[in-house]
Amino acid sequence: MSTTFWIIIAGAIATYLTRIGGHLVISRFDTIHPRVEAGLNAVPAAVLTTLVAPELLNAGPAEWAALVVTAVVSLRGGLMAMFLAGAAVLIVARQFVG
């Protein structure tokens, strides 16, 4: 079997062990401290930031326009509205701006 196959399998196993390990640790506690819960709730935003921030270093006008629209929509709309507005602006801006 190819090396790529084994890399994918190893990645899947590592992901599974990480997720099940976190679940097993947290499930041992009857109650979760509010600070721990707040930290766990912040994880998705932190992961999204690590995906978006490096792209901003090479961002052009289309990406910056999408970022601004996404930030403005996030102040009033929900998560889905924010995502759709940012994606729509990015697609349209890339078509016309370049």
Short mmCIF file of N, CA, C and O in Angstrom, two decimals:
data_model
loop_
_atom_site.label_atom_id
_atom_site.label_comp_id
_atom_site.label_asym_id
_atom_site.label_seq_id
_atom_site.Cartn_x
_atom_site.Cartn_y
_atom_site.Cartn_z
N MET A 1 0.83 -1.18 0.00
CA MET A 1 0.00 0.00 0.00
C MET A 1 0.88 1.24 0.00
O MET A 1 2.00 1.21 0.48
N SER A 2 0.32 2.32 -0.49
CA SER A 2 1.13 3.52 -0.67
C SER A 2 1.37 4.25 0.65
O SER A 2 0.65 4.07 1.65
N THR A 3 2.36 5.09 0.64
CA THR A 3 2.69 5.91 1.80
C THR A 3 1.55 6.86 2.13
O THR A 3 1.24 7.10 3.30
N THR A 4 0.92 7.39 1.10
CA THR A 4 -0.21 8.32 1.32
C THR A 4 -1.33 7.64 2.10
O THR A 4 -1.91 8.25 3.00
N PHE A 5 -1.62 6.41 1.76
CA PHE A 5 -2.66 5.67 2.47
C PHE A 5 -2.34 5.57 3.96
O PHE A 5 -3.19 5.81 4.81
N TRP A 6 -1.08 5.23 4.29
CA TRP A 6 -0.71 5.07 5.69
C TRP A 6 -0.69 6.40 6.42
O TRP A 6 -1.01 6.46 7.62
N ILE A 7 -0.37 7.48 5.74
CA ILE A 7 -0.42 8.80 6.36
C ILE A 7 -1.87 9.17 6.69
O ILE A 7 -2.15 9.69 7.77
N ILE A 8 -2.78 8.86 5.79
CA ILE A 8 -4.21 9.14 6.04
C ILE A 8 -4.71 8.30 7.20
O ILE A 8 -5.42 8.80 8.09
N ILE A 9 -4.36 7.03 7.25
CA ILE A 9 -4.78 6.16 8.35
C ILE A 9 -4.21 6.65 9.68
O ILE A 9 -4.92 6.72 10.69
N ALA A 10 -2.94 7.02 9.69
CA ALA A 10 -2.32 7.53 10.92
C ALA A 10 -2.97 8.82 11.38
O ALA A 10 -3.22 9.02 12.58
N GLY A 11 -3.29 9.68 10.44
CA GLY A 11 -3.98 10.93 10.78
C GLY A 11 -5.37 10.67 11.36
O GLY A 11 -5.79 11.32 12.31
N ALA A 12 -6.07 9.71 10.78
CA ALA A 12 -7.41 9.36 11.27
C ALA A 12 -7.33 8.79 12.69
O ALA A 12 -8.14 9.14 13.55
N ILE A 13 -6.36 7.94 12.92
CA ILE A 13 -6.20 7.35 14.26
C ILE A 13 -5.83 8.43 15.28
O ILE A 13 -6.37 8.47 16.39
N ALA A 14 -4.91 9.31 14.91
CA ALA A 14 -4.51 10.39 15.82
C ALA A 14 -5.69 11.31 16.13
O ALA A 14 -5.88 11.71 17.29
N THR A 15 -6.49 11.62 15.12
CA THR A 15 -7.67 12.46 15.35
C THR A 15 -8.66 11.77 16.28
O THR A 15 -9.19 12.37 17.22
N TYR A 16 -8.91 10.49 16.03
CA TYR A 16 -9.84 9.74 16.87
C TYR A 16 -9.35 9.67 18.32
O TYR A 16 -10.12 9.91 19.25
N LEU A 17 -8.08 9.36 18.50
CA LEU A 17 -7.54 9.25 19.87
C LEU A 17 -7.59 10.59 20.60
O LEU A 17 -7.87 10.64 21.79
N THR A 18 -7.33 11.67 19.88
CA THR A 18 -7.41 13.00 20.49
C THR A 18 -8.82 13.31 20.94
O THR A 18 -9.05 13.77 22.06
N ARG A 19 -9.78 13.03 20.09
CA ARG A 19 -11.18 13.33 20.44
C ARG A 19 -11.69 12.43 21.57
O ARG A 19 -12.32 12.90 22.50
N ILE A 20 -11.44 11.14 21.48
CA ILE A 20 -11.92 10.23 22.51
C ILE A 20 -11.19 10.48 23.82
O ILE A 20 -11.78 10.37 24.91
N GLY A 21 -9.92 10.85 23.75
CA GLY A 21 -9.16 11.16 24.97
C GLY A 21 -9.74 12.37 25.70
O GLY A 21 -9.90 12.34 26.92
N GLY A 22 -10.06 13.40 24.96
CA GLY A 22 -10.69 14.58 25.57
C GLY A 22 -12.03 14.25 26.19
O GLY A 22 -12.36 14.70 27.29
N HIS A 23 -12.80 13.44 25.49
CA HIS A 23 -14.11 13.03 26.02
C HIS A 23 -13.95 12.22 27.30
O HIS A 23 -14.68 12.43 28.28
N LEU A 24 -13.00 11.29 27.32
CA LEU A 24 -12.80 10.46 28.51
C LEU A 24 -12.34 11.29 29.71
O LEU A 24 -12.77 11.05 30.84
N VAL A 25 -11.48 12.26 29.47
CA VAL A 25 -11.01 13.11 30.57
C VAL A 25 -12.15 13.95 31.13
O VAL A 25 -12.37 14.01 32.34
N ILE A 26 -12.90 14.60 30.26
CA ILE A 26 -14.00 15.47 30.71
C ILE A 26 -15.12 14.66 31.35
O ILE A 26 -15.75 15.11 32.31
N SER A 27 -15.40 13.46 30.87
CA SER A 27 -16.50 12.66 31.41
C SER A 27 -16.23 12.16 32.83
O SER A 27 -17.15 11.73 33.52
N ARG A 28 -15.00 12.23 33.28
CA ARG A 28 -14.68 11.79 34.64
C ARG A 28 -15.14 12.79 35.70
O ARG A 28 -15.22 12.46 36.87
N PHE A 29 -15.44 14.01 35.29
CA PHE A 29 -15.86 15.05 36.24
C PHE A 29 -17.37 15.15 36.27
O PHE A 29 -18.03 15.09 35.23
N ASP A 30 -17.91 15.33 37.48
CA ASP A 30 -19.36 15.52 37.61
C ASP A 30 -19.78 16.88 37.09
O ASP A 30 -20.80 17.02 36.43
N THR A 31 -19.01 17.90 37.46
CA THR A 31 -19.30 19.26 36.98
C THR A 31 -18.03 19.83 36.37
O THR A 31 -16.92 19.47 36.75
N ILE A 32 -18.24 20.71 35.44
CA ILE A 32 -17.11 21.36 34.77
C ILE A 32 -17.05 22.80 35.27
O ILE A 32 -18.07 23.50 35.30
N HIS A 33 -15.87 23.23 35.65
CA HIS A 33 -15.69 24.60 36.13
C HIS A 33 -16.04 25.57 35.00
O HIS A 33 -15.76 25.31 33.83
N PRO A 34 -16.69 26.69 35.34
CA PRO A 34 -17.10 27.65 34.30
C PRO A 34 -15.93 28.15 33.43
O PRO A 34 -16.10 28.40 32.24
N ARG A 35 -14.75 28.27 34.02
CA ARG A 35 -13.60 28.71 33.22
C ARG A 35 -13.19 27.66 32.19
O ARG A 35 -12.82 27.98 31.07
N VAL A 36 -13.26 26.40 32.58
CA VAL A 36 -12.95 25.31 31.65
C VAL A 36 -13.98 25.29 30.53
O VAL A 36 -13.64 25.15 29.35
N GLU A 37 -15.24 25.44 30.90
CA GLU A 37 -16.30 25.45 29.90
C GLU A 37 -16.14 26.62 28.94
O GLU A 37 -16.30 26.48 27.72
N ALA A 38 -15.79 27.79 29.46
CA ALA A 38 -15.57 28.96 28.61
C ALA A 38 -14.39 28.71 27.66
O ALA A 38 -14.44 29.09 26.48
N GLY A 39 -13.34 28.08 28.17
CA GLY A 39 -12.21 27.76 27.32
C GLY A 39 -12.56 26.79 26.22
O GLY A 39 -12.14 26.94 25.06
N LEU A 40 -13.34 25.77 26.54
CA LEU A 40 -13.76 24.80 25.53
C LEU A 40 -14.68 25.43 24.50
O LEU A 40 -14.64 25.07 23.32
N ASN A 41 -15.51 26.37 24.95
CA ASN A 41 -16.40 27.07 24.01
C ASN A 41 -15.61 27.97 23.06
O ASN A 41 -16.09 28.30 21.97
N ALA A 42 -14.42 28.41 23.46
CA ALA A 42 -13.60 29.30 22.63
C ALA A 42 -12.77 28.53 21.60
O ALA A 42 -12.21 29.14 20.69
N VAL A 43 -12.69 27.23 21.70
CA VAL A 43 -11.84 26.45 20.79
C VAL A 43 -12.24 26.61 19.32
O VAL A 43 -11.36 26.83 18.48
N PRO A 44 -13.52 26.53 18.94
CA PRO A 44 -13.84 26.68 17.52
C PRO A 44 -13.39 28.02 16.94
O PRO A 44 -12.87 28.07 15.82
N ALA A 45 -13.55 29.10 17.70
CA ALA A 45 -13.10 30.42 17.21
C ALA A 45 -11.59 30.45 17.07
O ALA A 45 -11.05 31.05 16.14
N ALA A 46 -10.88 29.81 17.99
CA ALA A 46 -9.42 29.79 17.92
C ALA A 46 -8.95 29.00 16.71
O ALA A 46 -8.00 29.41 16.02
N VAL A 47 -9.60 27.90 16.42
CA VAL A 47 -9.22 27.09 15.26
C VAL A 47 -9.50 27.87 13.97
O VAL A 47 -8.68 27.89 13.05
N LEU A 48 -10.66 28.53 13.90
CA LEU A 48 -10.99 29.32 12.72
C LEU A 48 -9.98 30.44 12.53
O LEU A 48 -9.55 30.73 11.41
N THR A 49 -9.55 31.06 13.61
CA THR A 49 -8.55 32.13 13.53
C THR A 49 -7.24 31.61 12.97
O THR A 49 -6.59 32.28 12.16
N THR A 50 -6.83 30.42 13.39
CA THR A 50 -5.57 29.87 12.88
C THR A 50 -5.65 29.52 11.40
O THR A 50 -4.63 29.47 10.73
N LEU A 51 -6.85 29.31 10.89
CA LEU A 51 -7.00 29.04 9.46
C LEU A 51 -7.07 30.33 8.64
O LEU A 51 -6.58 30.38 7.51
N VAL A 52 -7.68 31.37 9.20
CA VAL A 52 -7.89 32.62 8.46
C VAL A 52 -6.69 33.55 8.55
O VAL A 52 -6.31 34.18 7.56
N ALA A 53 -6.07 33.66 9.71
CA ALA A 53 -4.99 34.63 9.92
C ALA A 53 -3.83 34.51 8.93
O ALA A 53 -3.38 35.52 8.39
N PRO A 54 -3.31 33.32 8.65
CA PRO A 54 -2.20 33.25 7.69
C PRO A 54 -2.58 33.72 6.29
O PRO A 54 -1.76 34.29 5.58
N GLU A 55 -3.81 33.49 5.89
CA GLU A 55 -4.26 33.92 4.56
C GLU A 55 -4.29 35.44 4.45
O GLU A 55 -4.13 36.00 3.37
N LEU A 56 -4.51 36.13 5.57
CA LEU A 56 -4.57 37.58 5.52
C LEU A 56 -3.22 38.20 5.17
O LEU A 56 -3.16 39.33 4.69
N LEU A 57 -2.14 37.48 5.40
CA LEU A 57 -0.83 38.00 5.04
C LEU A 57 -0.67 38.14 3.53
O LEU A 57 0.05 39.01 3.06
N ASN A 58 -1.35 37.29 2.78
CA ASN A 58 -1.29 37.33 1.32
C ASN A 58 -2.59 37.81 0.70
O ASN A 58 -2.83 37.60 -0.49
N ALA A 59 -3.45 38.43 1.50
CA ALA A 59 -4.78 38.80 1.03
C ALA A 59 -4.73 39.99 0.09
O ALA A 59 -3.94 40.91 0.26
N GLY A 60 -5.61 39.93 -0.88
CA GLY A 60 -5.78 41.05 -1.81
C GLY A 60 -7.04 41.82 -1.46
O GLY A 60 -7.66 41.59 -0.41
N PRO A 61 -7.46 42.69 -2.33
CA PRO A 61 -8.64 43.51 -2.05
C PRO A 61 -9.92 42.68 -1.90
O PRO A 61 -10.79 43.02 -1.09
N ALA A 62 -10.05 41.59 -2.63
CA ALA A 62 -11.25 40.76 -2.53
C ALA A 62 -11.36 40.13 -1.15
O ALA A 62 -12.44 40.12 -0.54
N GLU A 63 -10.26 39.64 -0.65
CA GLU A 63 -10.26 39.00 0.67
C GLU A 63 -10.52 40.01 1.78
O GLU A 63 -11.25 39.73 2.73
N TRP A 64 -9.92 41.19 1.66
CA TRP A 64 -10.15 42.22 2.68
C TRP A 64 -11.60 42.70 2.66
O TRP A 64 -12.19 42.96 3.71
N ALA A 65 -12.19 42.82 1.48
CA ALA A 65 -13.60 43.21 1.39
C ALA A 65 -14.48 42.16 2.06
O ALA A 65 -15.41 42.49 2.82
N ALA A 66 -14.19 40.89 1.82
CA ALA A 66 -14.96 39.81 2.44
C ALA A 66 -14.79 39.83 3.96
O ALA A 66 -15.75 39.61 4.70
N LEU A 67 -13.59 40.10 4.41
CA LEU A 67 -13.33 40.16 5.85
C LEU A 67 -14.12 41.29 6.50
O LEU A 67 -14.73 41.10 7.56
N VAL A 68 -14.13 42.44 5.88
CA VAL A 68 -14.86 43.59 6.44
C VAL A 68 -16.36 43.29 6.48
O VAL A 68 -17.02 43.52 7.49
N VAL A 69 -16.89 42.76 5.39
CA VAL A 69 -18.33 42.44 5.36
C VAL A 69 -18.66 41.38 6.41
O VAL A 69 -19.66 41.48 7.12
N THR A 70 -17.82 40.38 6.54
CA THR A 70 -18.04 39.32 7.52
C THR A 70 -18.03 39.89 8.93
O THR A 70 -18.88 39.55 9.76
N ALA A 71 -17.11 40.79 9.21
CA ALA A 71 -17.04 41.41 10.54
C ALA A 71 -18.28 42.24 10.83
O ALA A 71 -18.84 42.18 11.93
N VAL A 72 -18.74 42.99 9.84
CA VAL A 72 -19.94 43.82 10.04
C VAL A 72 -21.17 42.95 10.26
O VAL A 72 -21.98 43.20 11.16
N VAL A 73 -21.32 41.91 9.45
CA VAL A 73 -22.48 41.03 9.57
C VAL A 73 -22.44 40.27 10.91
O VAL A 73 -23.48 40.01 11.51
N SER A 74 -21.25 39.96 11.39
CA SER A 74 -21.16 39.22 12.66
C SER A 74 -21.67 40.03 13.84
O SER A 74 -22.06 39.46 14.86
N LEU A 75 -21.69 41.35 13.71
CA LEU A 75 -22.20 42.19 14.80
C LEU A 75 -23.71 42.11 14.93
O LEU A 75 -24.26 42.35 16.00
N ARG A 76 -24.40 41.81 13.84
CA ARG A 76 -25.87 41.78 13.86
C ARG A 76 -26.48 40.43 13.54
O ARG A 76 -27.53 40.09 14.03
N GLY A 77 -25.85 39.65 12.69
CA GLY A 77 -26.44 38.40 12.23
C GLY A 77 -25.87 37.20 12.96
O GLY A 77 -25.00 37.31 13.81
N GLY A 78 -26.37 36.06 12.58
CA GLY A 78 -25.90 34.81 13.16
C GLY A 78 -24.70 34.27 12.41
O GLY A 78 -24.19 34.88 11.47
N LEU A 79 -24.28 33.11 12.83
CA LEU A 79 -23.10 32.48 12.24
C LEU A 79 -23.31 32.15 10.77
O LEU A 79 -22.43 32.40 9.94
N MET A 80 -24.47 31.63 10.42
CA MET A 80 -24.73 31.27 9.02
C MET A 80 -24.79 32.50 8.13
O MET A 80 -24.25 32.51 7.02
N ALA A 81 -25.43 33.57 8.62
CA ALA A 81 -25.50 34.81 7.84
C ALA A 81 -24.11 35.38 7.63
O ALA A 81 -23.77 35.86 6.54
N MET A 82 -23.30 35.32 8.65
CA MET A 82 -21.93 35.81 8.56
C MET A 82 -21.14 35.03 7.51
O MET A 82 -20.47 35.61 6.66
N PHE A 83 -21.24 33.73 7.57
CA PHE A 83 -20.52 32.88 6.62
C PHE A 83 -21.00 33.12 5.19
O PHE A 83 -20.18 33.29 4.28
N LEU A 84 -22.30 33.14 5.00
CA LEU A 84 -22.84 33.33 3.65
C LEU A 84 -22.50 34.70 3.08
O LEU A 84 -22.16 34.81 1.89
N ALA A 85 -22.57 35.73 3.90
CA ALA A 85 -22.24 37.08 3.42
C ALA A 85 -20.77 37.16 3.03
O ALA A 85 -20.43 37.71 1.96
N GLY A 86 -19.90 36.64 3.87
CA GLY A 86 -18.47 36.67 3.56
C GLY A 86 -18.15 35.88 2.31
O GLY A 86 -17.37 36.32 1.46
N ALA A 87 -18.73 34.69 2.19
CA ALA A 87 -18.48 33.85 1.01
C ALA A 87 -19.01 34.52 -0.26
O ALA A 87 -18.32 34.51 -1.30
N ALA A 88 -20.20 35.11 -0.18
CA ALA A 88 -20.78 35.77 -1.35
C ALA A 88 -19.92 36.95 -1.80
O ALA A 88 -19.65 37.12 -2.99
N VAL A 89 -19.49 37.77 -0.85
CA VAL A 89 -18.65 38.92 -1.20
C VAL A 89 -17.33 38.45 -1.79
O VAL A 89 -16.83 39.02 -2.77
N LEU A 90 -16.76 37.42 -1.21
CA LEU A 90 -15.48 36.91 -1.72
C LEU A 90 -15.63 36.38 -3.15
O LEU A 90 -14.79 36.68 -4.01
N ILE A 91 -16.68 35.64 -3.42
CA ILE A 91 -16.89 35.10 -4.76
C ILE A 91 -17.11 36.21 -5.78
O ILE A 91 -16.47 36.23 -6.84
N VAL A 92 -17.96 37.16 -5.45
CA VAL A 92 -18.25 38.26 -6.38
C VAL A 92 -17.01 39.14 -6.56
O VAL A 92 -16.66 39.52 -7.69
N ALA A 93 -16.32 39.46 -5.47
CA ALA A 93 -15.14 40.32 -5.57
C ALA A 93 -14.04 39.65 -6.39
O ALA A 93 -13.34 40.31 -7.16
N ARG A 94 -13.86 38.35 -6.23
CA ARG A 94 -12.83 37.66 -7.02
C ARG A 94 -13.18 37.63 -8.49
O ARG A 94 -12.30 37.61 -9.35
N GLN A 95 -14.47 37.63 -8.81
CA GLN A 95 -14.89 37.65 -10.22
C GLN A 95 -14.61 39.00 -10.87
O GLN A 95 -14.22 39.08 -12.02
N PHE A 96 -14.83 40.08 -10.11
CA PHE A 96 -14.72 41.42 -10.70
C PHE A 96 -13.41 42.13 -10.39
O PHE A 96 -12.96 42.94 -11.18
N VAL A 97 -12.82 41.85 -9.22
CA VAL A 97 -11.59 42.54 -8.84
C VAL A 97 -10.38 41.76 -9.29
O VAL A 97 -9.39 42.31 -9.74
N GLY A 98 -10.43 40.47 -9.12
CA GLY A 98 -9.31 39.66 -9.57
C GLY A 98 -8.64 38.86 -8.52
O GLY A 98 -8.83 38.76 -7.42
#
